[in-house]
Coordinates of C-alpha atoms in Angstrom, one line a residue:
L910 CA 21.4 0.4 -4.7
C911 CA 23.3 -2.7 -5.9
V912 CA 23.9 -3.6 -2.2
P913 CA 20.8 -5.8 -2.0
C914 CA 22.2 -7.9 -4.8
F915 CA 25.3 -9.0 -2.8
C916 CA 24.2 -12.5 -2.2
W917 CA 27.1 -13.2 0.2
A918 CA 25.6 -10.8 2.8
T919 CA 22.9 -11.6 5.3
P920 CA 19.5 -10.0 4.9
E921 CA 20.2 -7.9 8.0
E922 CA 23.5 -6.6 6.4
R923 CA 21.9 -5.8 3.1
C924 CA 18.9 -4.1 4.6
A925 CA 21.1 -2.0 6.9
A926 CA 23.3 -1.0 3.9
L927 CA 20.3 -0.1 1.8
R928 CA 18.6 1.9 4.6
W929 CA 21.9 3.8 5.2
C930 CA 22.0 4.7 1.5
C931 CA 18.4 5.9 1.7
N932 CA 19.1 7.9 4.8
K933 CA 22.0 9.7 3.1
G934 CA 19.7 10.4 0.1
S935 CA 17.1 11.9 2.4
V936 CA 19.6 14.1 4.1
A937 CA 21.2 15.2 0.8
A938 CA 17.8 16.0 -0.8
G939 CA 16.7 17.9 2.2
R940 CA 19.8 20.1 2.5
G941 CA 21.2 20.1 -1.0
P942 CA 19.9 21.2 -4.4
G943 CA 17.0 18.8 -4.0
S944 CA 15.6 21.0 -1.2
F945 CA 14.0 23.2 -3.9
Y946 CA 11.3 20.5 -4.3
W947 CA 10.9 20.0 -0.5
K948 CA 9.7 23.5 0.2
S949 CA 6.3 24.0 1.6
P950 CA 3.4 24.5 -0.8
P951 CA 2.6 27.6 -2.8
T952 CA 3.4 31.1 -1.6
V953 CA -0.3 31.8 -1.6
S954 CA -2.2 30.8 1.5
E955 CA -4.5 27.8 1.5
A956 CA -7.6 30.0 1.4
E957 CA -6.2 32.0 -1.5
A958 CA -5.4 28.8 -3.4
F959 CA -8.9 27.4 -3.1
G960 CA -10.9 30.5 -3.7
G961 CA -11.2 33.4 -6.1
A962 CA -9.1 34.0 -9.3
A963 CA -5.9 33.0 -7.5
G964 CA -7.1 29.4 -7.0
P965 CA -5.9 27.3 -9.9
W966 CA -8.1 24.4 -8.7
A967 CA -11.1 26.5 -7.4
S968 CA -13.3 26.2 -10.5
R969 CA -12.3 22.6 -11.4
M970 CA -15.1 20.0 -11.1
P971 CA -13.7 16.7 -12.3
W972 CA -15.9 14.2 -14.2
W973 CA -15.8 11.9 -11.2
C974 CA -17.2 14.5 -8.9
H975 CA -20.6 15.4 -10.4
G976 CA -23.6 15.1 -8.1
C977 CA -24.0 11.4 -7.2
L978 CA -21.2 10.2 -9.4
S979 CA -23.8 8.4 -11.5
H980 CA -22.3 5.0 -10.5
L981 CA -21.2 5.7 -7.0
P982 CA -23.1 8.1 -4.7
Y983 CA -20.7 10.2 -2.6
C984 CA -22.3 12.8 -0.4
R985 CA -19.7 13.9 2.1
G986 CA -19.7 17.6 1.0
C987 CA -17.4 17.6 -2.1
C988 CA -20.2 17.0 -4.6
S989 CA -22.8 19.5 -3.4
G990 CA -22.5 21.7 -6.6
R991 CA -19.9 24.1 -5.2
S992 CA -16.3 24.4 -6.2
F993 CA -14.3 21.3 -5.4
D994 CA -12.0 22.0 -2.5
A995 CA -9.0 20.2 -4.1
A996 CA -5.4 20.5 -2.8
P997 CA -3.0 22.7 -4.7
P998 CA -0.3 21.1 -6.8
N999 CA 3.3 21.3 -5.8
A1000 CA 6.6 20.7 -7.5
F1001 CA 7.6 17.8 -5.2
A1002 CA 4.5 15.8 -6.1
R1003 CA 5.0 16.3 -9.8
V1004 CA 8.7 15.3 -9.7
M1005 CA 8.1 12.2 -7.6
E1006 CA 5.2 11.1 -9.8
A1007 CA 7.6 11.3 -12.8
C1008 CA 10.3 9.3 -10.9
F1009 CA 7.8 6.6 -9.9
G1010 CA 6.6 6.4 -13.4
L1011 CA 10.1 6.0 -14.7
A1012 CA 10.9 3.3 -12.2
D1013 CA 7.6 1.5 -13.1
T1014 CA 8.2 1.5 -16.8
C1015 CA 12.0 1.0 -16.9
R1016 CA 12.6 -2.6 -17.9
C1017 CA 16.2 -2.5 -16.6
F1018 CA 15.1 -1.3 -13.1
R1019 CA 12.4 -4.0 -12.9
C1020 CA 14.7 -6.7 -14.1
C1021 CA 16.5 -6.9 -10.7
L1022 CA 13.2 -7.4 -8.9
M1023 CA 12.1 -10.0 -11.3
V1024 CA 15.4 -11.9 -11.0
S1025 CA 15.2 -11.7 -7.2
C1026 CA 11.7 -12.9 -7.2
S1027 CA 12.3 -15.5 -10.0
F1028 CA 11.4 -18.4 -7.8
M1029 CA 7.8 -17.0 -7.4
Q1030 CA 7.5 -15.6 -10.9
G1031 CA 8.0 -19.0 -12.3
R1032 CA 4.9 -20.1 -10.4
A1033 CA 2.7 -17.1 -11.0
R1034 CA 1.8 -14.9 -14.0
S1035 CA 0.1 -11.6 -14.6
V1036 CA -2.3 -10.0 -17.1
A1037 CA -3.6 -6.4 -17.5
A1038 CA -6.6 -5.8 -15.2
S1039 CA -10.1 -5.3 -16.4
T1040 CA -13.4 -5.2 -14.6
H1041 CA -14.5 -8.3 -16.4
V1042 CA -12.1 -11.2 -15.8
C1043 CA -10.6 -13.1 -18.7
E1044 CA -10.9 -10.1 -21.0
P1045 CA -8.1 -7.7 -22.1
G1046 CA -7.7 -4.8 -19.7
I1047 CA -6.0 -1.4 -19.6
Y1048 CA -3.2 -0.2 -17.4
A1049 CA -4.7 3.1 -16.3
P1050 CA -8.0 3.2 -14.4
N1051 CA -11.0 4.4 -16.4
G1052 CA -14.5 4.6 -15.0
E1053 CA -15.5 1.1 -14.1
E1054 CA -12.2 -0.4 -15.1
F1055 CA -9.7 -1.6 -12.5
G1056 CA -6.5 -0.8 -14.2
G1057 CA -3.3 -2.4 -12.9
S1058 CA -2.6 -6.2 -12.9
W1059 CA -4.2 -9.5 -12.2
I1060 CA -1.7 -12.0 -10.8
F1061 CA -2.6 -15.7 -10.4
P1062 CA -0.8 -19.1 -10.0
S1063 CA 0.7 -20.4 -13.2
S1064 CA -1.2 -23.7 -12.6
F1065 CA -4.0 -22.0 -14.3
E1066 CA -3.6 -21.5 -18.1
R1067 CA -5.7 -18.3 -17.9
L1068 CA -7.0 -16.0 -15.1
P1069 CA -9.3 -18.1 -12.9
T1070 CA -12.9 -17.2 -13.5
P1071 CA -15.2 -17.4 -10.4
P1072 CA -18.6 -19.1 -11.0
G1073 CA -21.4 -16.8 -12.2
T1074 CA -19.1 -14.2 -13.7
L1075 CA -20.6 -12.2 -16.6
G1076 CA -18.8 -10.7 -19.5
R1077 CA -19.2 -7.2 -21.0
D1078 CA -22.2 -8.4 -22.9
G1079 CA -23.9 -9.7 -19.8
Q1080 CA -23.5 -13.3 -20.8
P1081 CA -21.9 -15.8 -18.4
L1082 CA -18.2 -16.5 -19.0
S1083 CA -16.9 -20.1 -19.0
T1084 CA -15.8 -21.0 -15.4
N1085 CA -12.4 -22.6 -15.0
V1086 CA -12.6 -22.9 -11.2
A1087 CA -15.1 -24.5 -8.8
E1088 CA -16.8 -22.6 -6.1
G1089 CA -14.6 -22.6 -3.0
A1090 CA -11.6 -24.1 -4.8
P1091 CA -8.2 -22.3 -5.1
G1092 CA -8.5 -19.4 -7.5
S1093 CA -12.1 -18.6 -6.5
R1094 CA -10.9 -15.9 -4.1
V1095 CA -9.1 -12.7 -4.6
I1096 CA -6.7 -10.5 -2.6
M1097 CA -6.9 -6.8 -3.6
W1098 CA -3.6 -5.2 -2.8
V1099 CA -3.5 -1.3 -2.8
H1100 CA 0.1 -0.4 -3.3
G1101 CA 1.9 2.5 -1.8
G1102 CA 3.5 5.6 -3.4
G1103 CA 2.7 8.5 -1.2
N1104 CA -0.6 9.0 -3.0
I1105 CA 1.4 10.6 -5.8
G1106 CA 2.8 7.8 -7.8
T1107 CA 1.3 4.5 -9.0
M1108 CA 3.8 1.6 -9.5
V1109 CA 1.8 -1.4 -10.4
R1110 CA 4.4 -3.1 -12.5
L1111 CA 7.1 -2.8 -9.8
Y1112 CA 4.7 -4.1 -7.1
T1113 CA 3.6 -7.0 -9.3
S1114 CA 7.2 -8.2 -9.4
A1115 CA 8.1 -7.3 -5.8
V1116 CA 4.9 -8.5 -4.0
G1117 CA 2.2 -9.8 -6.4
F1118 CA 4.0 -12.9 -7.7
A1119 CA 5.0 -14.0 -4.2
L1120 CA 1.5 -13.4 -2.7
A1121 CA -0.2 -15.3 -5.5
D1122 CA 2.3 -18.1 -5.2
N1123 CA 2.2 -18.4 -1.4
T1124 CA -1.6 -18.3 -1.2
G1125 CA -2.7 -20.0 -4.5
Q1126 CA -5.3 -17.2 -4.9
V1127 CA -5.8 -14.4 -7.4
V1128 CA -4.2 -11.1 -6.6
L1129 CA -5.5 -7.8 -8.0
M1130 CA -3.0 -4.9 -7.9
P1131 CA -5.2 -2.0 -9.0
A1132 CA -3.8 1.3 -10.3
W1133 CA -5.0 4.5 -8.8
P1134 CA -5.0 8.2 -10.0
A1135 CA -2.0 10.2 -8.8
A1136 CA -2.7 13.1 -6.6
S1137 CA -0.5 15.5 -8.5
T1138 CA -3.1 15.5 -11.3
E1139 CA -6.2 14.1 -9.7
P1140 CA -6.3 14.8 -5.9
W1141 CA -8.6 13.3 -3.4
P1142 CA -11.2 11.8 -3.7
A1143 CA -10.3 10.5 -7.1
A1144 CA -8.2 7.5 -5.9
V1145 CA -10.6 6.5 -3.1
V1146 CA -13.6 6.7 -5.4
Q1147 CA -11.8 4.7 -8.1
L1148 CA -10.8 2.0 -5.5
C1149 CA -14.3 1.9 -4.1
R1150 CA -15.6 1.1 -7.5
C1151 CA -13.0 -1.6 -7.8
Y1152 CA -13.9 -3.1 -4.4
R1153 CA -17.6 -3.0 -5.4
S1154 CA -16.9 -4.9 -8.6
L1155 CA -14.9 -7.5 -6.7
V1156 CA -17.8 -8.0 -4.3
R1157 CA -20.1 -8.5 -7.3
L1158 CA -17.7 -10.9 -9.0
Y1159 CA -16.5 -13.0 -6.0
G1160 CA -18.7 -12.2 -3.1
A1161 CA -17.5 -10.2 0.0
K1162 CA -16.6 -13.4 1.9
N1163 CA -14.1 -14.3 -0.9
V1164 CA -12.4 -10.9 -0.9
V1165 CA -9.4 -9.8 1.2
V1166 CA -8.3 -6.1 1.0
M1167 CA -4.7 -5.3 1.8
G1168 CA -2.4 -2.3 1.3
D1169 CA 1.0 -0.9 2.2
S1170 CA 2.1 2.6 3.2
S1171 CA -0.2 5.2 1.6
G1172 CA -2.0 2.3 -0.1
G1173 CA -2.8 0.9 3.4
G1174 CA -4.4 4.2 4.3
M1175 CA -6.3 4.4 1.0
A1176 CA -7.5 0.8 1.4
L1177 CA -9.0 1.5 4.8
A1178 CA -10.5 4.8 3.5
T1179 CA -12.0 2.8 0.6
L1180 CA -13.7 0.4 2.9
I1181 CA -15.0 3.2 5.2
L1182 CA -16.5 4.9 2.1
G1183 CA -17.9 1.7 0.7
T1184 CA -19.4 0.4 3.9
S1185 CA -20.7 3.6 5.5
Y1186 CA -21.3 6.3 3.0
L1187 CA -23.1 4.8 0.0
G1188 CA -26.5 5.0 1.6
E1189 CA -28.7 2.1 0.5
G1190 CA -25.8 0.8 -1.7
N1191 CA -23.5 0.2 1.3
L1192 CA -21.2 -2.7 0.7
P1193 CA -20.5 -5.6 3.1
P1194 CA -17.0 -5.7 4.6
P1195 CA -14.4 -8.1 3.1
A1196 CA -13.3 -11.3 4.7
G1197 CA -10.2 -9.6 6.1
V1198 CA -8.1 -6.4 6.0
G1199 CA -4.3 -6.4 6.0
L1200 CA -2.3 -3.2 6.5
S1201 CA 1.5 -3.0 6.1
S1202 CA 2.9 0.2 7.5
P1203 CA -0.3 2.1 6.7
W1204 CA 0.0 5.9 6.3
A1205 CA -3.4 6.7 7.7
A1206 CA -2.7 10.0 9.5
L1207 CA -2.0 12.7 7.0
S1208 CA -2.3 15.8 9.2
D1209 CA 0.7 18.0 9.8
A1210 CA 0.6 17.1 13.5
A1211 CA 1.5 13.5 12.5
G1212 CA 4.9 14.7 11.5
K1213 CA 5.6 16.0 15.0
T1214 CA 5.0 12.9 17.1
A1215 CA 7.8 11.4 19.2
S1216 CA 8.5 8.7 16.6
A1217 CA 8.5 11.2 13.8
V1218 CA 11.2 13.3 15.5
K1219 CA 13.2 10.4 16.8
F1220 CA 13.5 8.4 13.6
D1221 CA 13.7 11.3 11.1
P1222 CA 16.9 10.8 9.1
V1223 CA 17.3 14.6 8.8
A1224 CA 16.3 15.9 12.2
G1225 CA 17.1 12.7 14.2
G1226 CA 20.8 12.7 13.4
Y1227 CA 21.0 9.1 12.4
S1228 CA 23.4 9.8 9.5
P1229 CA 27.1 9.1 10.4
Q1230 CA 28.1 12.7 10.0
N1231 CA 25.6 13.6 12.8
F1232 CA 26.5 10.7 15.1
V1233 CA 27.7 11.4 18.6
P1234 CA 29.7 8.5 20.0
T1235 CA 28.7 7.1 23.4
E1236 CA 30.2 4.3 25.6
E1237 CA 27.3 2.0 24.7
E1238 CA 27.5 2.8 21.0
P1239 CA 30.9 4.1 20.0
V1240 CA 30.5 3.5 16.3
A1241 CA 27.7 5.0 14.1
P1242 CA 25.1 2.3 13.2
L1243 CA 24.9 1.4 9.6
G1244 CA 21.3 2.0 8.6
W1245 CA 19.3 3.1 11.6
G1246 CA 16.0 5.0 12.0
D1247 CA 13.7 5.6 9.0
Y1248 CA 14.5 6.6 5.5
L1249 CA 11.5 8.9 5.3
P1250 CA 11.9 12.5 6.6
S1251 CA 9.1 13.7 8.8
G1252 CA 9.7 17.4 9.8
L1253 CA 9.1 20.5 7.7
P1254 CA 10.3 21.0 5.0
A1255 CA 10.1 17.3 4.1
A1256 CA 8.6 14.7 1.9
F1257 CA 6.4 13.5 4.7
N1258 CA 4.1 16.6 4.3
L1259 CA 4.3 17.4 0.6
P1260 CA 2.4 14.3 -0.7
G1261 CA -0.3 15.1 1.7
Y1262 CA -0.4 18.7 0.6
A1263 CA -1.0 17.5 -3.0
Y1264 CA -3.5 14.9 -1.9
A1265 CA -6.1 16.9 0.2
T1266 CA -6.6 20.1 2.0
S1267 CA -5.4 20.5 5.6
A1268 CA -9.0 20.6 6.8
R1269 CA -9.7 17.2 5.3
R1270 CA -6.3 15.8 6.3
D1271 CA -7.1 16.8 9.9
A1272 CA -10.7 15.6 10.3
D1273 CA -12.0 13.5 7.4
S1274 CA -11.7 9.7 7.8
L1275 CA -11.8 9.2 4.1
V1276 CA -8.5 11.1 3.9
S1277 CA -6.9 10.2 7.3
P1278 CA -8.5 6.9 8.6
N1279 CA -6.8 7.5 11.9
V1280 CA -9.7 9.9 12.8
A1281 CA -12.4 7.3 11.9
T1282 CA -15.1 6.8 14.4
E1283 CA -15.6 3.4 16.2
E1284 CA -18.7 2.9 14.1
E1285 CA -16.9 3.5 10.8
L1286 CA -14.2 1.1 11.7
R1287 CA -16.6 -1.5 12.9
A1288 CA -18.5 -1.3 9.6
A1289 CA -15.4 -1.4 7.5
A1290 CA -14.1 -4.8 8.8
R1291 CA -15.5 -7.9 10.3
P1292 CA -14.7 -8.8 13.9
D1293 CA -11.2 -10.2 14.5
S1294 CA -10.3 -9.8 10.9
V1295 CA -7.7 -6.9 10.6
W1296 CA -4.0 -7.5 10.6
V1297 CA -1.5 -4.6 11.0
A1298 CA 2.3 -4.6 10.8
H1299 CA 4.8 -1.8 10.9
G1300 CA 8.4 -1.1 11.8
G1301 CA 9.4 0.1 15.3
Q1302 CA 11.8 2.7 13.8
E1303 CA 9.2 4.3 11.5
V1304 CA 8.4 8.0 11.6
F1305 CA 4.8 6.8 11.4
S1306 CA 5.2 4.3 14.2
D1307 CA 3.2 6.3 16.8
T1308 CA 0.2 7.0 14.5
M1309 CA 0.2 3.4 13.4
S1310 CA 0.0 2.2 17.0
E1311 CA -2.9 4.6 17.5
L1312 CA -4.7 3.1 14.5
A1313 CA -4.2 -0.4 15.9
C1314 CA -5.6 0.7 19.2
A1315 CA -8.6 2.2 17.5
L1316 CA -9.2 -1.0 15.5
D1317 CA -8.8 -3.1 18.7
K1318 CA -11.4 -0.9 20.5
A1319 CA -13.8 -1.4 17.6
G1320 CA -13.3 -5.2 17.9
T1321 CA -11.9 -5.7 14.4
L1322 CA -8.2 -6.1 15.1
H1323 CA -6.7 -9.6 15.0
E1324 CA -3.1 -8.7 15.5
S1325 CA -0.7 -5.7 15.5
H1326 CA 2.8 -6.9 14.7
V1327 CA 5.8 -4.6 15.2
M1328 CA 9.1 -5.2 13.6
K1329 CA 11.1 -3.5 16.3
T1330 CA 14.3 -2.5 14.4
M1331 CA 12.8 -1.9 11.0
P1332 CA 12.0 1.2 9.0
H1333 CA 8.9 2.0 6.9
D1334 CA 7.3 -0.7 4.8
A1335 CA 10.1 -3.2 5.6
M1336 CA 7.9 -6.3 5.2
L1337 CA 7.9 -5.9 1.5
V1338 CA 11.6 -6.7 1.1
A1339 CA 11.0 -10.2 2.4
P1340 CA 9.9 -11.7 -0.9
S1341 CA 13.1 -10.5 -2.8
F1342 CA 15.6 -10.6 0.0
D1343 CA 14.6 -13.9 1.6
F1344 CA 12.4 -16.0 -0.7
G1345 CA 14.0 -15.1 -4.1
C1346 CA 17.5 -15.8 -5.5
G1347 CA 18.8 -12.8 -3.6
R1348 CA 18.3 -14.3 -0.2
G1349 CA 22.0 -14.4 0.6
R1350 CA 23.5 -16.3 3.5
G1351 CA 22.2 -16.9 7.0
D1352 CA 18.8 -18.1 8.1
P1353 CA 16.2 -15.7 6.6
H1354 CA 13.4 -17.0 8.8
T1355 CA 14.7 -15.2 11.8
W1356 CA 14.8 -11.8 10.1
E1357 CA 12.0 -9.4 11.1
P1358 CA 10.5 -8.7 7.6
T1359 CA 10.4 -12.4 6.9
V1360 CA 8.8 -13.1 10.2
A1361 CA 6.2 -10.4 9.4
W1362 CA 5.5 -12.0 6.0
M1363 CA 5.0 -15.4 7.7
R1364 CA 2.7 -13.9 10.3
M1365 CA 0.7 -12.3 7.4
L1366 CA 0.2 -15.8 5.9
R1367 CA -0.8 -17.1 9.4
W1368 CA -3.4 -14.3 9.6
L1369 CA -4.8 -15.4 6.2
H1370 CA -5.0 -19.0 7.5
H1371 CA -6.9 -17.6 10.6
L1372 CA -9.5 -16.1 8.2
G1373 CA -9.9 -19.6 6.8
P1374 CA -7.6 -22.4 5.8
E1375 CA -9.0 -22.2 2.3
W1376 CA -7.1 -18.9 1.9
L1377 CA -3.8 -20.9 1.7
E1378 CA -5.2 -23.9 -0.1
G1379 CA -3.3 -24.5 -3.3
G1380 CA -0.4 -22.1 -2.3
T1381 CA 3.3 -22.9 -2.0
P1382 CA 5.0 -22.1 1.3
P1383 CA 7.8 -19.6 1.1
F1384 CA 11.3 -20.8 0.4
G1385 CA 12.6 -23.3 2.9
T1386 CA 9.4 -23.2 5.0
A1387 CA 6.9 -25.9 5.8
W1388 CA 3.2 -25.0 6.1
E1389 CA 3.1 -26.2 9.7
H1390 CA 5.4 -23.3 10.6
V1391 CA 2.7 -21.0 9.3
R1392 CA -0.4 -22.7 10.4

């Protein structure tokens, strides 16, 4: 794991080495002692788990799932007064949530990211998130609270307050930014974690500082409930409340929603819920939607696509011990394929098992946005406003291409960018590998994750030049290369 810190290596060399380490870890966990946690869910069938005395979740009706939710109507079948059809817990989800929590709270672990991103961190700062800006927040989501972190350019002494913002007492707060000026817009980034582990602090260091610095805008990194304790629809409902509050604070035209990995899937599901299923309270779509390697197909079938089989580090044979030399490739590649296993038994399926039932994962667009209708996708985003990026060697690659095609058919897609030789969520290594002090040698601007990050900024400029107004271009880059 220290390989990325070797500053004398090129970004490609360090990424390949890191991916190879992750590949080996996936193989070891799938075949060694760790395989205990990779087993398929409970011994009881799904029907037994959800019904009768054998169902540990059958009688549970969480506080956020009563009738019309008081604050947020939700009438897609789970709030009809019957038992909530929650997914059963599994050991893998609980263990991974604990690991994510440890990584997120361990100061030593975050130190490396903060050092790597020190160039951006000096130009951006963060505070705990609250529904009402400029007031102390809380880390965990609670009702109308966002949870997570606000990140904003350090040119502001305090969190920029958009005009017309009201405090908890309903009184106007002092405004420290003019309407339309830098800081009057917000980017909501829903981070990944397999729906089972929230890591706001890590993502604040790895992505948030760079995004706020490059754009000059406010970034909200909301926390979401982990599926191991609060399965679907807890996270989507919480995020929908969050988006609704942002629309009220900033106005929909001043909000961009983004997300990576499972967060990309939840971000799109959040917008489908908020724009199509709140009845008279339907919300307008944001100015733009950006998705980095979105996990938007949670069905078991998604783990059996051609890309899922080909790039699976366990089944695909991309580890050196499974490599078969050929004349064209006599030596095993260092870091190839994806680091996420896809076939059963594997981590690809188990977060989904903990998140939602198979029926919903197969057919509900609020769980798997890949099955959304054209009408739902058209309502969730404005025309020519969606940007999608993913790696060409991801196990999710086929399903992400399907999602991009569906968005294009709905008329909302602006660009689908493929990093041909990259694994899952590779774009997020660009801020630390290239634009921080760990950029190493070589020209980082030709590396695929960096190119993707630059294309993301170009997409934001496409939404309106004001989205980059007040921002600082990435290290060694002139704005004309972006615009």
